[in-house]
Amino acid sequence: MSKIVIHIDSLSKKYRGSQEFAVENLSLTIVQGEIFGLLGPNGAGKTTLISMLCGLITPSEGTFTIHDFSYHESPKQLKASIGVVPQDFALYPSLTAKENLCYFGSMYGLKGKMLGDKADAALASLGLAGYKDKQVGTFSGGMKRRINLLAAVLHEPAVLFLDEPTVGVDVHSKKAIMGYLLELNAQGTTIVYTSHHLQEAQEFCTRVGIIESGKLWRIGSPEALIASIPQANNLEDVFIDLTGRGFRDG
Amino acid sequence: MSIKKELLLLSRDIGGIVILFVMPMMLLIAVTMVQSGSFDSLLGTRMQVLLVDHDQDSISWRIRQSFANDGALELIDQLGGKPILESEAKGLVHQGDYQLAIVLPKDLSKDLQVHVKQNVSKILAEFDFSADTIRATGGHPVAAKEIKLYFDPATQAAFKTAVRMSIDKLVSNIETEAIYSTFQSELGEPGDSSFTEQQFISFKEMDDSANGRSVIPNAAQHNVPAWALFAIFFIVVPLSINIVKEKSQGTMVRISTSPTSYGTFLMGKTAGYLLVSLIQFYLMLLVGVYIFPYLGLQHFQVKGYFLLLSLIAFFSGLAAIGLGMLIGTIASTQEQSAPFGATLTVVLAAFGGVWVPVFLMPNIMQKLSVLSPMNWGLNAFYDVLLRNGGFKAILPAIILLFLFFILTLSIAIIYDKKKKTV
Ligand SMILES: Nc1ncnc2c1ncn2[C@@H]1O[C@H](COP(=O)(O)OP(=O)(O)OP(=O)(O)O)[C@@H](O)[C@H]1O
Ligand SMILES: [Mg+2]
């Protein structure tokens, strides 16, 4: 049995002033080396769950640990071991690609020549070597997506959270990004990611969780989920079947 | 690294640089040029007063005499080499070219003498010392005389009253003397030796430039530090916008999820913007020292004060940065932070005595002015520039400014923590 990396126990979040839970009583365990896909319609609670795991918002109830670290006891170690790729671009448009990467790398204690070399290597690995000294504000959406990803991995996190890393990009960028993530995974990085692309998730994930109204309705490998529904040929069929039944158990 | 990032961000924003560095310098020059007139009249250069002199006798001589002794007023009785006519003086004052014209009527001194003599003789006659004097000086009673004062319509009431009172005092002194000397001569006393012209009661203004709080700066001594402070505090606006931008462009998410704490992150900003505020300050000093004399303004004296002035600027910069970071942390959009930051800075400047020096403010405002950190800084600058204060003198202000920085920074950090419990 692989090592447990993320352990979530009855986690809930109700935003202030809101009547409903954005995430409700959610428990989940993710082990080392997994590529875990959080799938669900808009407003399902994907970003809320990831935001709690990244320490951006505090849970209303429940607990979780990442590498046995919690935000209460050892926030610094926890944060040092994760990388976060936000749903929206999170870059300085007036800084160059390399300056952006170096700055964010420095937030994790990297510095000097080592930092510069890492940034160069990262840019090269996603085909951006020729653009490293150009301001990010002038980049295309696909290029920004790639920088957005690279800014989260320079410190070689053990767990990488990605919130819709391929939204709004063309096939080439998407391929480049997914290929890069598989490479990271092969080196041992555990990946937790959200997506609306069911086909992509089916090919990419070792395991998926289907979330709606803050609850996990199904969890398992794409193959197992497809097999669990008689007429289903792919994850999309599973999804439509679940939606059609209003996410009732059964 | 974070300092480098802040400076890179600033350097890639040319418009922002212009606003940060050039605008305050322009403001300083403009305000000093506009104010130097009013400051100087307030602070010592002489105000010109027209004198239309139909008297040309002892009273006019006395008025000239007393104006010559007065540092604040300068008497002009000729324009273009010719004595001024009343109609001319009236016109000039009405236009606002001069603030005041004094018109002395013909025979003012002579008639005053006659009038006094008649009265004295009448009194003496009532005591019947020598009945014949009445006949000797008798004749028609003299008509009352009036000294006309023309004021510029824009003159302040307080100034009018002051002028009226001092002329009144001058005339009654002359009248008193005339009465004394008439009595003397009527009673056949030996003359001027026994009479002291000296006033019995006089006033002496005490100069307390050594330790007092009432020292008055000149336009340069006020404006350079005041507007340098304004410029330093105005970085509240770009700094708060900078922090709001970190949120809106998502980079704050990366910072919050990294092991670097919000406090450390803010310290990086502090260092970067502190550098900016010091550059601003030195640019303002350069304007005061090199550009002011060139524009015919009083030049600003830095010699011997440089270190102390820099120290005050450093801590004022910290206070301003604390405020900017707090506003940036609390505001969620630039539409909130920019107008709020700008307005707050202007209000703090107004309270603190940047626009109008505190000593010219109404009493209540003078008391309230101590609430503005800009006032702490300004007072420290005054301590150094006008009161010859050393490090000890500015220490309280520096401590206060530093505490303000710590307080605003702490609130910002606590607020940021609280925000996670949305
Ligand atoms: N800051 C907030 N304050 C109040 N309610 C919020 C906040 N953020 C999200 N919500 C609500 O919580 C629920 C879950 O939102 P969340 O952003 O987690 O969904 P999501 O699955 O990421 O959706 P999408 O696929 O559109 O990104 C939604 O109903 C949303 O309206
Ligand atoms: Mg989302």
XYZ file of C-alpha atoms and ligand atoms in Angstrom:
704
model
C 0.000 0.000 0.000
C 1.346 3.400 -0.971
C 1.951 6.153 1.481
C -1.046 8.353 2.327
C -0.334 11.906 1.269
C -3.658 13.652 1.798
C -6.088 12.608 4.465
C -9.382 14.500 4.604
C -11.791 13.799 7.429
C -15.401 15.106 7.382
C -14.461 18.433 5.915
C -17.166 21.116 5.573
C -17.222 24.700 4.436
C -20.127 27.090 4.662
C -19.281 30.590 3.437
C -20.295 33.393 5.748
C -23.796 34.610 4.918
C -24.517 31.534 2.833
C -27.304 29.054 3.649
C -25.756 26.009 1.995
C -22.529 24.132 2.399
C -20.071 24.670 -0.459
C -18.336 21.510 0.749
C -20.227 19.185 3.042
C -18.887 16.436 5.279
C -16.327 15.319 2.730
C -13.833 12.555 3.483
C -11.137 11.411 1.110
C -7.721 9.815 1.118
C -5.163 10.331 -1.641
C -1.965 8.290 -1.792
C 1.474 9.063 -3.113
C 1.841 9.067 -6.883
C -1.844 9.423 -7.665
C -3.290 11.748 -10.261
C -6.613 12.526 -8.669
C -9.286 14.320 -10.716
C -12.037 16.324 -9.012
C -14.894 16.488 -11.487
C -18.160 18.324 -11.133
C -20.388 20.993 -12.630
C -19.964 24.726 -12.006
C -20.468 25.642 -8.396
C -20.001 22.049 -7.229
C -17.379 23.009 -4.653
C -14.164 22.017 -6.409
C -12.358 25.336 -5.919
C -13.622 25.565 -2.350
C -12.179 22.153 -1.508
C -8.827 22.933 -3.127
C -8.725 26.346 -1.445
C -9.055 24.711 1.944
C -6.335 22.195 1.149
C -4.059 25.059 0.042
C -4.701 27.046 3.206
C -6.429 29.936 1.453
C -9.607 29.563 3.483
C -10.275 27.854 6.770
C -12.745 24.957 6.977
C -15.957 25.404 8.938
C -15.691 21.870 10.277
C -13.542 18.797 9.917
C -9.813 18.293 9.546
C -7.230 17.231 7.027
C -3.530 16.568 6.874
C -1.045 16.694 4.026
C 2.079 14.651 4.694
C 0.801 14.485 8.263
C 1.169 18.255 8.505
C -1.784 20.458 9.414
C -2.166 24.233 9.079
C -2.664 24.494 12.817
C 0.550 22.825 13.820
C 3.037 23.196 11.027
C 1.800 25.579 8.357
C 5.281 26.357 7.027
C 6.219 22.721 6.359
C 2.821 22.025 4.875
C 3.030 24.979 2.516
C 6.587 24.162 1.538
C 5.494 20.686 0.420
C 2.670 21.766 -1.873
C 2.413 23.674 -5.151
C -0.692 25.545 -6.224
C -1.822 26.379 -9.755
C -4.791 28.744 -9.390
C -7.806 28.636 -11.665
C -7.133 32.213 -12.857
C -3.750 33.423 -14.088
C -1.699 34.537 -11.139
C 1.279 36.339 -12.643
C 2.753 39.849 -12.829
C 1.994 41.044 -16.358
C 4.768 43.635 -16.351
C 7.442 41.165 -15.265
C 9.102 38.809 -17.734
C 8.471 35.078 -17.699
C 11.752 34.441 -15.927
C 11.296 37.249 -13.423
C 7.894 35.833 -12.512
C 9.274 32.347 -11.971
C 12.260 33.595 -9.988
C 10.109 35.706 -7.726
C 7.701 32.892 -6.921
C 10.600 30.499 -6.516
C 12.139 32.876 -3.996
C 8.954 32.676 -1.925
C 9.947 29.052 -1.302
C 13.454 29.930 -0.254
C 15.163 29.263 -3.582
C 17.793 31.780 -4.546
C 20.842 32.688 -6.550
C 22.131 30.809 -9.564
C 20.237 27.670 -8.624
C 16.962 29.563 -8.852
C 17.873 31.099 -12.214
C 18.911 27.717 -13.618
C 15.727 26.049 -12.425
C 13.638 28.801 -14.019
C 15.489 28.458 -17.315
C 15.094 24.686 -17.305
C 11.392 24.897 -16.480
C 10.765 27.429 -19.260
C 12.638 25.257 -21.727
C 10.696 22.151 -20.778
C 7.432 23.828 -21.808
C 8.833 25.402 -24.970
C 9.141 28.930 -23.596
C 12.933 29.296 -23.598
C 12.756 31.931 -26.329
C 10.248 33.990 -24.373
C 11.888 34.056 -20.966
C 12.780 37.751 -21.165
C 9.425 38.916 -22.530
C 6.788 40.453 -20.318
C 4.040 37.994 -19.457
C 1.363 40.588 -20.238
C 2.160 40.182 -23.945
C 1.721 36.378 -23.906
C -1.110 34.366 -25.453
C -3.558 32.516 -23.213
C -1.812 29.200 -23.790
C 1.587 30.634 -22.910
C 0.187 32.229 -19.761
C -1.330 28.874 -18.752
C 2.084 27.268 -19.083
C 3.819 29.971 -17.025
C 0.996 29.756 -14.526
C 1.827 26.082 -14.091
C 5.595 26.509 -13.989
C 5.352 29.163 -11.285
C 4.010 26.467 -8.955
C 6.603 23.751 -9.499
C 10.033 25.380 -9.255
C 10.369 24.277 -5.625
C 9.541 20.672 -6.592
C 6.465 20.199 -4.416
C 5.479 16.717 -3.325
C 1.816 17.509 -3.981
C 0.588 19.711 -6.801
C -2.901 21.205 -6.773
C -4.227 22.422 -10.086
C -7.547 24.169 -10.546
C -8.553 23.753 -14.193
C -5.055 23.978 -15.632
C -6.161 23.507 -19.226
C -9.147 25.819 -19.421
C -9.152 28.030 -22.528
C -6.046 26.590 -24.216
C -5.573 25.049 -27.640
C -4.720 21.394 -28.263
C -0.986 22.018 -28.439
C -0.726 23.863 -25.160
C -3.004 21.320 -23.542
C -0.836 18.461 -24.751
C 2.292 20.221 -23.559
C 0.773 20.866 -20.150
C -0.583 17.357 -19.653
C 2.693 15.855 -20.860
C 4.614 17.954 -18.385
C 2.314 16.918 -15.546
C 2.761 13.242 -16.412
C 6.500 13.791 -16.305
C 6.258 15.358 -12.855
C 4.040 12.485 -11.752
C 6.551 9.963 -13.021
C 9.125 11.669 -10.791
C 6.856 11.093 -7.793
C 4.666 14.198 -7.597
C 1.146 13.552 -6.409
C -1.338 15.555 -8.474
C -4.790 16.766 -7.484
C -6.608 18.561 -10.218
C -10.047 19.814 -11.168
C -11.452 19.850 -14.639
C -14.544 20.068 -16.775
C -12.862 18.031 -19.510
C -14.138 14.522 -18.779
C -12.312 12.969 -21.708
C -9.050 14.472 -20.542
C -9.640 13.269 -16.997
C -10.451 9.788 -18.179
C -7.132 9.517 -19.999
C -5.071 11.292 -17.408
C -6.276 10.347 -13.938
C -5.534 7.298 -11.892
C -8.628 8.065 -9.859
C -11.488 10.548 -10.021
C -14.047 11.880 -7.604
C -17.352 13.265 -8.853
C -18.528 16.167 -6.744
C -21.777 18.097 -6.721
C -23.332 20.369 -4.091
C -20.234 19.942 -2.006
C -20.563 16.170 -1.736
C -18.492 13.392 -3.292
C -20.962 11.155 -5.124
C -18.624 8.698 -6.796
C -14.996 7.887 -6.336
C -12.751 5.396 -8.114
C -10.618 4.786 -11.147
C -12.172 5.947 -14.441
C -12.427 2.316 -15.549
C -14.204 1.227 -12.395
C -16.683 4.104 -12.600
C -17.483 3.367 -16.234
C -17.928 -0.286 -15.415
C -20.302 0.525 -12.575
C -22.916 1.882 -14.965
C -24.222 -0.675 -17.489
C -24.593 1.450 -20.648
C -21.619 3.748 -19.979
C -18.698 3.804 -22.414
C -16.823 6.698 -20.902
C -16.779 9.178 -17.978
C -19.124 11.488 -19.828
C -21.792 8.763 -19.801
C -21.226 8.281 -16.088
C -21.563 11.991 -15.541
C -24.766 12.301 -17.581
C -26.253 9.302 -15.861
C -25.531 10.793 -12.451
C -26.849 14.201 -13.474
C -29.976 12.652 -14.907
C -30.686 10.987 -11.604
C -30.120 14.254 -9.795
C -27.045 12.816 -8.074
C -29.110 10.430 -6.013
C -27.330 7.393 -4.747
C -27.923 4.184 -6.506
C 14.244 39.270 -4.210
C 10.917 40.814 -3.211
C 12.581 44.247 -3.090
C 13.885 43.621 -6.564
C 10.418 42.606 -7.700
C 8.841 45.767 -6.259
C 11.443 47.955 -7.915
C 11.024 46.099 -11.216
C 7.268 46.570 -11.035
C 7.719 50.267 -10.305
C 10.296 50.769 -13.026
C 8.000 49.203 -15.642
C 5.317 51.754 -14.849
C 6.574 55.046 -16.258
C 3.341 56.906 -15.540
C 3.535 55.757 -11.953
C 7.132 56.962 -11.651
C 6.205 60.379 -12.987
C 3.365 60.652 -10.520
C 5.558 59.461 -7.672
C 8.576 61.652 -8.301
C 7.794 64.546 -10.592
C 4.345 65.565 -9.432
C 5.347 66.275 -5.818
C 8.260 68.407 -7.038
C 5.959 70.410 -9.264
C 3.509 70.726 -6.429
C 6.231 71.974 -4.103
C 7.423 74.615 -6.540
C 3.925 75.766 -7.429
C 2.728 75.981 -3.849
C 5.817 77.782 -2.617
C 5.594 80.336 -5.390
C 1.916 80.923 -4.716
C 2.410 81.109 -0.969
C 5.640 83.022 -0.760
C 3.773 86.346 -1.031
C 1.343 85.689 1.750
C 3.915 83.954 3.934
C 6.299 86.863 3.621
C 3.727 89.501 4.527
C 2.915 87.324 7.448
C 6.472 86.639 8.335
C 8.290 89.855 7.976
C 8.647 91.469 4.584
C 7.172 94.906 4.668
C 3.740 95.780 3.513
C 3.483 99.026 1.570
C 1.096 101.701 2.789
C 0.237 104.872 0.861
C 0.368 108.180 2.675
C -1.429 111.226 1.295
C 0.082 114.016 3.340
C -1.735 117.341 3.353
C -0.487 118.056 6.832
C 3.291 118.153 6.391
C 3.741 119.021 10.045
C 4.402 117.408 13.396
C 1.695 114.727 13.184
C 2.726 113.559 9.729
C 6.295 113.587 10.937
C 5.363 111.410 13.887
C 3.449 108.965 11.720
C 6.387 108.673 9.337
C 8.637 108.205 12.322
C 6.624 105.377 13.781
C 6.249 103.649 10.403
C 10.002 103.857 9.941
C 10.395 101.993 13.249
C 7.854 99.362 12.288
C 9.378 96.404 10.497
C 6.135 95.236 8.965
C 4.947 98.390 7.222
C 6.582 100.644 4.710
C 5.232 104.103 4.045
C 5.074 105.443 0.501
C 4.254 109.107 0.043
C 5.414 109.591 -3.505
C 4.644 107.786 -6.706
C 6.697 108.635 -9.747
C 8.421 111.422 -7.858
C 5.195 113.276 -7.091
C 3.192 113.423 -3.875
C 0.209 111.087 -3.990
C -3.226 112.560 -4.494
C -6.124 111.282 -2.469
C -8.096 110.218 -5.558
C -5.065 108.363 -6.855
C -4.499 106.557 -3.559
C -8.161 105.643 -3.331
C -8.034 104.088 -6.821
C -4.864 102.107 -6.171
C -6.164 100.686 -2.947
C -9.507 99.863 -4.462
C -7.764 97.915 -7.216
C -5.915 95.998 -4.590
C -2.452 97.296 -5.542
C -2.021 98.469 -1.982
C -3.827 97.326 1.089
C -4.081 100.646 2.831
C -3.923 104.398 2.232
C -3.809 107.000 4.991
C -5.000 110.525 4.215
C -3.932 113.267 6.617
C -6.037 116.458 6.271
C -4.542 119.896 5.829
C -3.526 121.767 8.989
C -4.033 118.660 11.121
C -1.079 119.409 13.403
C -1.708 123.130 13.560
C -5.398 122.785 14.308
C -4.712 120.148 16.936
C -2.377 122.616 18.651
C -4.974 125.342 18.489
C -7.701 123.031 19.704
C -5.596 121.858 22.629
C -4.584 125.369 23.473
C -8.188 126.542 23.534
C -9.193 123.708 25.798
C -6.261 124.186 28.144
C -6.892 127.898 28.348
C -10.528 127.256 29.063
C -9.669 124.921 31.907
C -7.096 127.305 33.285
C -9.589 130.109 33.006
C -12.051 128.121 35.056
C -9.421 127.816 37.734
C -8.820 131.513 37.146
C -5.095 131.450 37.128
C -4.955 134.242 34.608
C -8.143 135.477 32.996
C -6.530 137.201 30.093
C -5.343 134.034 28.375
C -8.804 133.304 27.102
C -8.926 136.529 25.297
C -5.435 136.056 23.977
C -6.038 132.707 22.310
C -9.773 133.008 21.884
C -11.619 133.082 18.629
C -13.432 130.477 16.587
C -13.553 126.917 17.811
C -11.674 124.623 15.468
C -13.650 122.100 13.403
C -13.005 118.421 14.201
C -10.497 116.760 11.887
C -10.587 113.301 10.428
C -7.808 111.034 9.212
C -9.149 108.938 6.351
C -8.193 105.317 5.943
C -8.794 103.509 2.650
C -8.624 99.764 2.857
C -8.447 97.238 0.092
C -11.918 95.618 0.076
C -10.247 92.249 0.501
C -8.417 93.259 3.671
C -9.052 91.152 6.718
C -11.061 92.757 9.486
C -8.359 92.009 12.033
C -5.796 93.951 10.049
C -8.178 96.922 9.713
C -8.742 96.988 13.441
C -5.050 96.782 14.175
C -4.243 99.693 11.865
C -7.096 101.796 13.208
C -5.993 101.185 16.768
C -2.363 101.966 16.212
C -3.122 105.217 14.376
C -5.587 106.110 17.073
C -2.916 105.476 19.660
C -0.410 107.541 17.752
C -2.774 110.492 17.506
C -3.765 110.328 21.140
C -0.102 110.241 22.127
C 0.464 113.373 20.125
C -2.621 114.936 21.656
C -1.476 114.053 25.155
C 1.913 115.543 24.533
C 0.364 118.683 23.116
C -1.770 118.990 26.219
C 1.190 118.518 28.528
C 3.329 121.019 26.757
C 0.534 123.555 26.456
C -0.028 123.313 30.191
C 3.667 123.756 30.717
C 3.921 126.841 28.602
C 0.678 128.327 29.904
C 1.823 127.837 33.458
C 5.179 129.256 32.578
C 7.196 126.159 33.432
C 10.751 126.093 32.191
C 10.014 123.937 29.148
C 10.861 120.514 27.810
C 13.370 119.323 30.388
C 10.866 118.067 32.944
C 8.670 116.294 30.438
C 9.445 112.719 29.581
C 8.331 111.667 26.202
C 9.019 108.130 27.076
C 5.949 105.965 27.409
C 5.394 104.741 30.893
C 4.155 101.370 29.822
C 5.623 99.643 26.851
C 5.639 96.125 25.419
C 8.476 93.884 24.582
C 7.960 90.731 22.551
C 10.023 87.899 23.938
C 11.880 85.782 21.432
C 11.694 82.170 22.468
C 13.336 80.550 19.512
C 15.446 78.475 21.860
C 12.773 76.332 23.411
C 9.309 77.450 22.446
C 6.797 75.788 20.189
C 5.783 79.037 18.539
C 8.663 79.452 16.161
C 7.512 80.577 12.771
C 9.074 79.154 9.612
C 9.540 80.993 6.366
C 7.953 79.727 3.178
C 10.862 77.473 2.249
C 11.355 76.134 5.752
C 7.704 75.246 5.863
C 7.051 74.086 2.335
C 10.031 71.846 1.692
C 9.473 69.542 4.667
C 5.693 69.859 4.499
C 5.406 68.898 0.863
C 8.134 66.327 1.112
C 5.989 64.716 3.810
C 2.965 65.009 1.597
C 4.845 63.276 -1.200
C 6.059 60.575 1.168
C 2.548 59.946 2.414
C 1.112 60.030 -1.041
C 2.746 56.660 -1.712
C -0.228 55.355 0.243
C -2.032 55.523 -3.105
C 0.351 53.559 -5.366
C 1.199 51.162 -2.547
C -2.403 50.337 -1.712
C -3.155 49.933 -5.420
C -0.150 47.642 -5.678
C -1.500 45.400 -2.919
C -5.029 45.383 -4.319
C -3.513 44.386 -7.658
C -1.759 41.448 -6.029
C -5.221 40.273 -5.078
C -6.975 41.024 -8.355
C -4.290 39.483 -10.548
C -4.199 36.413 -8.335
C -0.569 36.659 -7.298
C -1.672 36.992 -3.685
C -2.958 33.424 -3.886
C 0.551 32.236 -4.679
C 1.985 34.267 -1.837
C -0.639 33.005 0.612
C 0.016 29.397 -0.354
C 3.784 29.757 -0.055
C 5.700 29.361 3.213
C 6.494 33.082 3.129
C 4.267 34.796 5.693
C 2.142 37.820 4.904
C 4.287 39.861 7.254
C 7.475 38.899 5.407
C 5.776 39.652 2.123
C 4.814 43.110 3.412
C 8.355 43.699 4.650
C 9.567 43.245 1.084
C 7.155 45.906 -0.019
C 8.200 48.087 2.891
C 11.833 47.997 1.845
C 11.041 48.736 -1.798
C 8.703 51.605 -1.065
C 10.940 52.989 1.657
C 13.588 53.425 -0.989
C 11.030 55.217 -3.133
C 10.026 57.544 -0.317
C 13.638 58.424 0.474
C 14.335 59.208 -3.177
C 11.244 61.381 -3.157
C 12.474 63.176 -0.090
C 15.914 63.868 -1.510
C 14.410 65.122 -4.749
C 12.332 67.570 -2.742
C 15.431 68.705 -0.859
C 17.201 69.227 -4.174
C 14.327 71.402 -5.335
C 14.521 73.454 -2.143
C 18.267 73.844 -2.259
C 18.934 74.350 -5.967
C 15.723 75.320 -7.713
C 14.204 77.672 -5.146
C 16.973 80.311 -5.332
C 16.778 80.069 -9.097
C 13.073 80.980 -8.963
C 13.679 83.874 -6.619
C 12.398 81.964 -3.612
C 14.186 81.698 -0.312
C 16.586 78.822 -0.504
C 16.305 75.877 1.783
C 19.116 75.335 4.250
C 20.213 71.702 4.622
C 23.760 72.084 5.853
C 24.382 70.326 9.122
C 20.848 68.945 9.238
C 21.111 66.350 6.528
C 21.334 63.274 8.731
C 18.547 64.300 11.078
C 16.283 65.274 8.199
C 16.943 61.917 6.536
C 16.102 60.135 9.742
C 12.764 61.902 10.003
C 12.042 61.129 6.353
C 12.900 57.472 6.935
C 10.443 57.053 9.778
C 7.771 59.153 8.093
C 8.176 56.828 5.121
C 7.617 53.834 7.382
C 4.444 55.366 8.807
C 3.156 56.125 5.311
C 3.946 52.595 4.133
C 2.145 51.071 7.103
C -0.928 53.093 6.268
C -0.729 52.180 2.581
C -0.390 48.481 3.338
C -3.322 48.585 5.718
C -5.559 50.283 3.151
C -4.370 47.900 0.437
C -5.063 44.898 2.664
C -8.573 45.981 3.580
C -9.675 47.337 0.193
C -10.855 44.792 -2.320
C -10.790 46.975 -5.447
C -8.683 49.810 -6.776
C -11.858 51.852 -6.982
C -11.948 51.658 -3.200
C -8.304 52.052 -2.357
C -7.266 54.851 -4.734
C -9.847 57.516 -3.896
C -9.825 56.564 -0.230
C -6.045 56.653 -0.016
C -5.817 59.955 -1.856
C -8.533 61.604 0.208
C -7.127 60.308 3.470
C -3.681 61.623 2.578
C -5.078 65.046 1.766
C -7.096 65.105 4.990
C -4.091 64.029 7.066
C -2.033 66.687 5.279
C -4.623 69.344 6.013
C -4.856 68.323 9.669
C -1.132 67.935 9.968
C -0.391 71.466 8.834
C 0.909 70.843 5.344
C -1.471 73.160 3.521
C -1.860 75.731 6.243
C 0.799 75.731 8.953
C -0.588 74.643 12.288
C 0.182 77.992 13.954
C -2.238 79.689 11.545
C -5.044 77.239 12.219
C -8.029 77.875 14.456
C -7.526 76.689 18.010
C -9.531 73.483 17.767
C -7.717 72.438 14.615
C -4.386 73.083 16.290
C -5.392 70.592 18.966
C -6.620 68.042 16.407
C -3.505 68.387 14.308
C -1.542 66.159 16.695
C -3.618 63.219 15.461
C -1.989 63.328 12.042
C 1.287 61.431 11.599
C 2.244 64.094 9.092
C 2.124 66.582 11.939
C 4.564 64.472 13.966
C 6.953 64.460 11.057
C 6.489 68.143 10.326
C 7.100 69.090 13.942
C 10.271 67.040 13.962
C 11.417 68.869 10.835
C 10.649 72.191 12.547
C 12.559 70.980 15.594
C 15.632 70.505 13.474
C 15.286 73.466 11.122
C 14.010 76.172 13.450
C 14.700 75.119 16.992
C 18.130 73.716 16.441
C 16.975 70.434 17.906
C 19.208 67.382 17.831
C 18.483 63.685 17.836
C 16.945 63.902 21.284
C 14.454 66.517 20.137
C 13.148 64.408 17.279
C 13.198 61.113 19.154
C 9.585 61.292 20.391
C 8.311 61.978 16.880
C 10.389 59.165 15.441
C 9.134 56.716 18.039
C 5.566 57.773 17.367
C 5.981 57.327 13.624
C 7.537 53.923 14.158
C 4.726 52.836 16.474
C 2.254 53.970 13.831
C 4.015 51.742 11.326
C 3.963 48.754 13.689
C 0.320 49.328 14.524
C -0.884 49.611 10.924
C 1.262 46.657 9.872
C -0.086 44.503 12.700
C -3.684 45.369 11.866
C -3.001 44.500 8.227
C -1.539 41.099 9.169
C -4.378 40.310 11.567
C -6.940 41.400 8.992
C -5.347 39.137 6.399
C -5.580 36.166 8.781
C -9.223 36.949 9.541
C -10.024 37.071 5.846
C -9.422 33.342 5.491
C -12.499 32.599 7.554
C -14.837 33.812 4.792
N -16.088 33.585 -1.451
C -17.297 33.012 -1.510
N -18.295 33.480 -0.731
C -19.509 32.907 -0.771
N -19.826 31.868 -1.518
C -18.881 31.334 -2.318
C -17.563 31.891 -2.361
N -16.831 31.177 -3.232
C -17.655 30.227 -3.718
N -18.885 30.311 -3.178
C -20.028 29.404 -3.430
O -19.657 28.094 -3.095
C -20.131 27.164 -4.029
C -18.978 26.361 -4.617
O -18.152 27.222 -5.388
P -16.781 26.773 -6.048
O -16.112 27.946 -6.569
O -16.053 25.939 -5.045
O -17.308 25.847 -7.251
P -16.471 25.159 -8.408
O -16.799 23.737 -8.358
O -15.032 25.546 -8.310
O -17.140 25.829 -9.692
P -16.464 26.175 -11.133
O -16.428 24.904 -11.870
O -17.402 27.122 -11.720
O -15.114 26.753 -10.868
C -20.873 27.953 -5.087
O -22.247 27.901 -4.800
C -20.372 29.348 -4.913
O -21.389 30.261 -5.215
Mg -13.673 26.592 -9.524
